[in-house]
Short mmCIF file of C-alpha atoms in Angstrom, two decimals:
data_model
loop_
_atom_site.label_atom_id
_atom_site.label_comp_id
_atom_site.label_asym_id
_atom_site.label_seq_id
_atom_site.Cartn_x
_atom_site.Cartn_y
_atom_site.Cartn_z
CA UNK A 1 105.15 106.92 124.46
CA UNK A 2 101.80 104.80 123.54
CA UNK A 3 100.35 108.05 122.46
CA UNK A 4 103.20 109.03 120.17
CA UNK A 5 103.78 105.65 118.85
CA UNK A 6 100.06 105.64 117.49
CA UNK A 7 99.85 109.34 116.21
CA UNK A 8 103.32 108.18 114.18
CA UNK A 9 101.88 104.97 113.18
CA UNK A 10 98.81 106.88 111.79
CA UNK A 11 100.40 109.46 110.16
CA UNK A 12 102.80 106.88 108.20
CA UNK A 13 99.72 104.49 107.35
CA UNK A 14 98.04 107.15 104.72
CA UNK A 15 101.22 107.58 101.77
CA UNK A 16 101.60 103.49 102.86
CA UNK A 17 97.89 102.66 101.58
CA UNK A 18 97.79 105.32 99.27
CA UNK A 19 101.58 103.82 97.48
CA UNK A 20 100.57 100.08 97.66
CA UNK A 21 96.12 100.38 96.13
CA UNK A 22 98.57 102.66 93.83
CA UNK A 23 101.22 100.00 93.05
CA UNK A 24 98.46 97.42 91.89
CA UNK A 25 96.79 99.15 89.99
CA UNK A 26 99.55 100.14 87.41
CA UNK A 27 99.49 96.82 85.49
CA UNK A 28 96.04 97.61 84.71
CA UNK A 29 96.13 101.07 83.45
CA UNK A 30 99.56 99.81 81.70
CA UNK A 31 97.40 96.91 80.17
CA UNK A 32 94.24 98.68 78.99
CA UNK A 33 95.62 101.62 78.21
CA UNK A 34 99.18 101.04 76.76
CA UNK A 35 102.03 103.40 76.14
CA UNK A 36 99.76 106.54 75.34
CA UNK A 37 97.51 105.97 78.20
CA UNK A 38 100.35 105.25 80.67
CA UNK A 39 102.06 108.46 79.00
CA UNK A 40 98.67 110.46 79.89
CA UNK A 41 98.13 109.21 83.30
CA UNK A 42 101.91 110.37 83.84
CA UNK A 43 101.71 113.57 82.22
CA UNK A 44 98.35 114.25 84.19
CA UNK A 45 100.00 113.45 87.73
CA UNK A 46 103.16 115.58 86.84
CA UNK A 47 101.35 118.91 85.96
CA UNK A 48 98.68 118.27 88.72
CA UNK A 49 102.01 117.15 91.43
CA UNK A 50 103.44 120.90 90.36
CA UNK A 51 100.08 122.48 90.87
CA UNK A 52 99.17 120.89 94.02
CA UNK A 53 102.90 122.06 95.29
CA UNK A 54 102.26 125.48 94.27
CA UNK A 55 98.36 125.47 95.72
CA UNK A 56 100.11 124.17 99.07
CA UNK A 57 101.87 127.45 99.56
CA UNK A 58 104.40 126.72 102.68
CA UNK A 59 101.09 125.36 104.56
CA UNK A 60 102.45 121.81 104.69
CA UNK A 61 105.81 123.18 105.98
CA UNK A 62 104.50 126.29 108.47
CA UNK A 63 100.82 125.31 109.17
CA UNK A 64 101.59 122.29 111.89
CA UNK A 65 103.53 124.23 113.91
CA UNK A 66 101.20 127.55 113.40
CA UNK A 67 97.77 125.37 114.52
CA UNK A 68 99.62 123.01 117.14
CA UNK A 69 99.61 125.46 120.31
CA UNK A 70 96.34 127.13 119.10
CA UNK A 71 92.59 126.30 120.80
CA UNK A 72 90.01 124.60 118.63
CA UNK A 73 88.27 127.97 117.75
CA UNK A 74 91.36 129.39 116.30
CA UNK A 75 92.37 126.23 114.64
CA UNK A 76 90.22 126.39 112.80
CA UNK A 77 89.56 130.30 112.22
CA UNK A 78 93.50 129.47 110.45
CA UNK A 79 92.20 126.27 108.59
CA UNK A 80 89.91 128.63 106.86
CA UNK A 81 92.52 131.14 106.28
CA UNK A 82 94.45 128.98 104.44
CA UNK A 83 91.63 127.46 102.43
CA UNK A 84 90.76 130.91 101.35
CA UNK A 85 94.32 131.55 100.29
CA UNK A 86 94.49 128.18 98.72
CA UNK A 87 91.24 128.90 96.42
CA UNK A 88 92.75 131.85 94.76
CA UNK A 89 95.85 130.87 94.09
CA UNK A 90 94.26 127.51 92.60
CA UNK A 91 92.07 129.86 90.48
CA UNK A 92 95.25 130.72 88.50
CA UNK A 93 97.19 127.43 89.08
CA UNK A 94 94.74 124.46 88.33
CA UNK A 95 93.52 126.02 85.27
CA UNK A 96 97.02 126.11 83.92
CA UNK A 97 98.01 122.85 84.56
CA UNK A 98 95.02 121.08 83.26
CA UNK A 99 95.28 122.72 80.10
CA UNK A 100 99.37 121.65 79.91
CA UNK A 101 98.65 118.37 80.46
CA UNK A 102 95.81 118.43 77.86
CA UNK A 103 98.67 120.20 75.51
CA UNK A 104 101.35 117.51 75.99
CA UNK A 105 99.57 114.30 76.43
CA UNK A 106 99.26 111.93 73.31
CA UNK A 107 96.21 113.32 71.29
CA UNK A 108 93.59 110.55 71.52
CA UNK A 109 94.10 110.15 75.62
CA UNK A 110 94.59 114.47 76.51
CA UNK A 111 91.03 114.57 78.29
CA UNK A 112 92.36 111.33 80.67
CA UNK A 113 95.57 113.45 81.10
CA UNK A 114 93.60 116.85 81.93
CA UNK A 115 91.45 115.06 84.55
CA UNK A 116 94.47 113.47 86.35
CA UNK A 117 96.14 116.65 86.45
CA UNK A 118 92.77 117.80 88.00
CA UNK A 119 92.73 115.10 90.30
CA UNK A 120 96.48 115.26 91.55
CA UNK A 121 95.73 119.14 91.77
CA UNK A 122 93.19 118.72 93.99
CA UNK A 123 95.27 117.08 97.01
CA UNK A 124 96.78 120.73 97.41
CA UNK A 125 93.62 121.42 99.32
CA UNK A 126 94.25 118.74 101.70
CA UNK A 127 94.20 119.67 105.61
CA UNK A 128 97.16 116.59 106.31
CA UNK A 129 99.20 119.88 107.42
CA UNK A 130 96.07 120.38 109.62
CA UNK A 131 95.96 116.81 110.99
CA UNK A 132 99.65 116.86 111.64
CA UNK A 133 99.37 119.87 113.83
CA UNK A 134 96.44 118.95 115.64
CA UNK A 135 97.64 115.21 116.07
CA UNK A 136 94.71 113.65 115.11
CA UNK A 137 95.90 110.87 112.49
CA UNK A 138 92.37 108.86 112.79
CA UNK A 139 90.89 112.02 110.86
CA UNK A 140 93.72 112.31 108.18
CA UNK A 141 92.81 107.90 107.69
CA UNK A 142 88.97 108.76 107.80
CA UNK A 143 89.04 111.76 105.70
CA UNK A 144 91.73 110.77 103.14
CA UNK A 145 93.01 107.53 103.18
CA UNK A 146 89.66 106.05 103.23
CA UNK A 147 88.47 107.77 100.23
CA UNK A 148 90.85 107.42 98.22
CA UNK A 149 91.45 103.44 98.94
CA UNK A 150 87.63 103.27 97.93
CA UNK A 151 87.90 105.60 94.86
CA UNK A 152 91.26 102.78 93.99
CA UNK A 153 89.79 99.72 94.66
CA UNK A 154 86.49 100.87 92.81
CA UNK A 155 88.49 101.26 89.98
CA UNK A 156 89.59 97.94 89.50
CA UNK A 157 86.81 96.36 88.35
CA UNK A 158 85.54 99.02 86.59
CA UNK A 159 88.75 99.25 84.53
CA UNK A 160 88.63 95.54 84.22
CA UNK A 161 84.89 95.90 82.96
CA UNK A 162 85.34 98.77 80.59
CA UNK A 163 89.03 98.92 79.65
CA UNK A 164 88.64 102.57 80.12
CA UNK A 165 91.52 104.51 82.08
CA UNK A 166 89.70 107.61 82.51
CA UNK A 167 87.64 105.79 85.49
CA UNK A 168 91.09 106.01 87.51
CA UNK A 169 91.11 109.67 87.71
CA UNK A 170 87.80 110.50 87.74
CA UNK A 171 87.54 108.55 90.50
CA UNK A 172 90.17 109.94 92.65
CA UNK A 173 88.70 113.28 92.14
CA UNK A 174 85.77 112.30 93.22
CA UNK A 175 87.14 110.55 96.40
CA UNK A 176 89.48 113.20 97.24
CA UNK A 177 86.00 115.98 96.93
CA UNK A 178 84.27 113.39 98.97
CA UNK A 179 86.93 113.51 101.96
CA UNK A 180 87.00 117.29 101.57
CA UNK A 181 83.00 118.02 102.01
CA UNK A 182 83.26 115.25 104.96
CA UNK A 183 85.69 116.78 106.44
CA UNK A 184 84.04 120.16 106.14
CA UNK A 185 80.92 118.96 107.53
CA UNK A 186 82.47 117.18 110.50
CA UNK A 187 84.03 120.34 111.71
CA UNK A 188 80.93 122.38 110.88
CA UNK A 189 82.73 124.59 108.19
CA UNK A 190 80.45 125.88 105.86
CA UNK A 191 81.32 126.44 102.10
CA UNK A 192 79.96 130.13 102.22
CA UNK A 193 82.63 130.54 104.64
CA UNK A 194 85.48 129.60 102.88
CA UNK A 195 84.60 131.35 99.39
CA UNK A 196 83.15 134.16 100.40
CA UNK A 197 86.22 136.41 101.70
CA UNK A 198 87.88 139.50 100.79
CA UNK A 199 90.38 139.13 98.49
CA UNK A 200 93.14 141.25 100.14
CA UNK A 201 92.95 139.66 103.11
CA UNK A 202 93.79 136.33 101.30
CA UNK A 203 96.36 138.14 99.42
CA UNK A 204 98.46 139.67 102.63
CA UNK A 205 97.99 135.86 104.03
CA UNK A 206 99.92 134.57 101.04
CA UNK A 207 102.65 137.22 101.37
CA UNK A 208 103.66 135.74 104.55
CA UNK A 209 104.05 132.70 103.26
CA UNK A 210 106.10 133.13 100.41
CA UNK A 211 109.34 132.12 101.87
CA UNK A 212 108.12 128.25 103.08
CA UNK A 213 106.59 128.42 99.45
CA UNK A 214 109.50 128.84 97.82
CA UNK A 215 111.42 126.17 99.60
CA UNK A 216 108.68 123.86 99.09
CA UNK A 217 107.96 124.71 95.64
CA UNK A 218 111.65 124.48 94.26
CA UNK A 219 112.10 121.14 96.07
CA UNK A 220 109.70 119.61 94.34
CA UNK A 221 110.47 120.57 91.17
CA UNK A 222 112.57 118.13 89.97
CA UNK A 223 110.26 115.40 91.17
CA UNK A 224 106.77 116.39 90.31
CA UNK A 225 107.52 117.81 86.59
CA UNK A 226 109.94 115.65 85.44
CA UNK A 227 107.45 113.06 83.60
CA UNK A 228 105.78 116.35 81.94
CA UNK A 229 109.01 117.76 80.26
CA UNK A 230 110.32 114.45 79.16
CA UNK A 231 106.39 114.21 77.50
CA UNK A 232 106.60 117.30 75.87
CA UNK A 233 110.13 117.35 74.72
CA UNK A 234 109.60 113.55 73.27
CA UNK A 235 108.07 110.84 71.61
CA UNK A 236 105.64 108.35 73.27
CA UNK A 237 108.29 105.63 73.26
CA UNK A 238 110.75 107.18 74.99
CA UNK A 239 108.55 108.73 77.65
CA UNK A 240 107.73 105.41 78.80
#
């Protein structure tokens, strides 16, 4: 009971840091960069929230239970699968969204939006699925929470010192790439490995996951591209 109280406990702690560094941040990003650059920061986390749903493909909903029963050896041979399945259909999906939030956001603020769509993006390469399956929460709080809290509370007096918004994204990128390659090198995983693959391999992987894709995808929706139609469809004021 110990054992599954802490595994729930660590599991619930990383969206609980992640919301709150979030949460006090916004009056700065609302203060320095007003209704545009609140507008851009939204826009860039709605077309990156799509992406990263789309870049997920069914693993957050079908990968726990796939890795749970598995030895470490095939864990991880399946961790790599679905990083290689990930990559290419980020190729396509990243690209996409970057550019629509660089489209839509308010002229003078599109290259903040384009990077926050890149950063949000990103998290679709997260192993959390991974983690959950494995039950090892200290690794999802070492390898994400951690460096994203850092990449937050760095930008707080950076934004403070500069006024400039764009640290806030480029930041998170940064932390979220840092957690990645630690990650990586904790479980020995090379990066030849997991970009040097055949294609059609990647593509039958991706096949079987279309229905958990689907269900995840449409979900989320509503949620993660709401803030980019209202953007495109309207003026600054009333997207805020």
């Amino acid at each position: 009971m110990k054992a599954l109280f802490r595994r729930a406990f660590g599991f619930s702690l990383v969206p609980i840091v992640g919301i709150g560094a979030s949460f006090f941040l916004l009056p700065l990003l609302s203060k320095f960069g007003g209704p545009t650059g609140w507008v851009s920061i939204a826009v860039g986390q709605s077309f990156g929230a799509m992406a990263a749903l789309i870049v997920t493909f069914g693993w957050t909903l079908v990968g726990p239970t796939r890795v749970a029963p598995l030895e470490v050896g095939p864990a991880k041979s399946m961790y790599v699968e679905s990083v290689r399945e990930r990559l290419l259909l980020g190729l396509a999906v990243v690209p996409i969204a970057t550019l629509a939030a660089y489209l839509v956001a308010p002229a003078d603020v599109r290259f903040e939006s384009a990077l926050m769509a890149l950063a949000i993006a990103i998290t679709g390469y997260s192993p959390a699925w991974y983690w959950v399956g494995r039950g090892t929460p200290r690794r999802l709080v070492a390898y994400e929470a951690v460096p994203k809290l850092a990449a937050t509370l760095l930008a707080f007096p950076l934004l403070a010192a500069t006024q400039a918004i764009i640290w806030y994204p480029a930041l998170l990128l940064v932390g979220s790439l840092i957690g990645l390659w630690a990650f990586h090198r904790s479980e020995a995983v090379r990066t030849s490995t997991l970009i040097w693959f055949a294609p059609r391999t990647a593509w039958l992987g991706i096949g079987r996951n279309l229905t958990a894709a689907a269900s995840v995808t449409v979900s989320g929706v509503y949620t993660s591209l709401n803030a980019g139609v209202v953007a495109a469809t309207t003026n600054v004021a009333a997207a805020t």
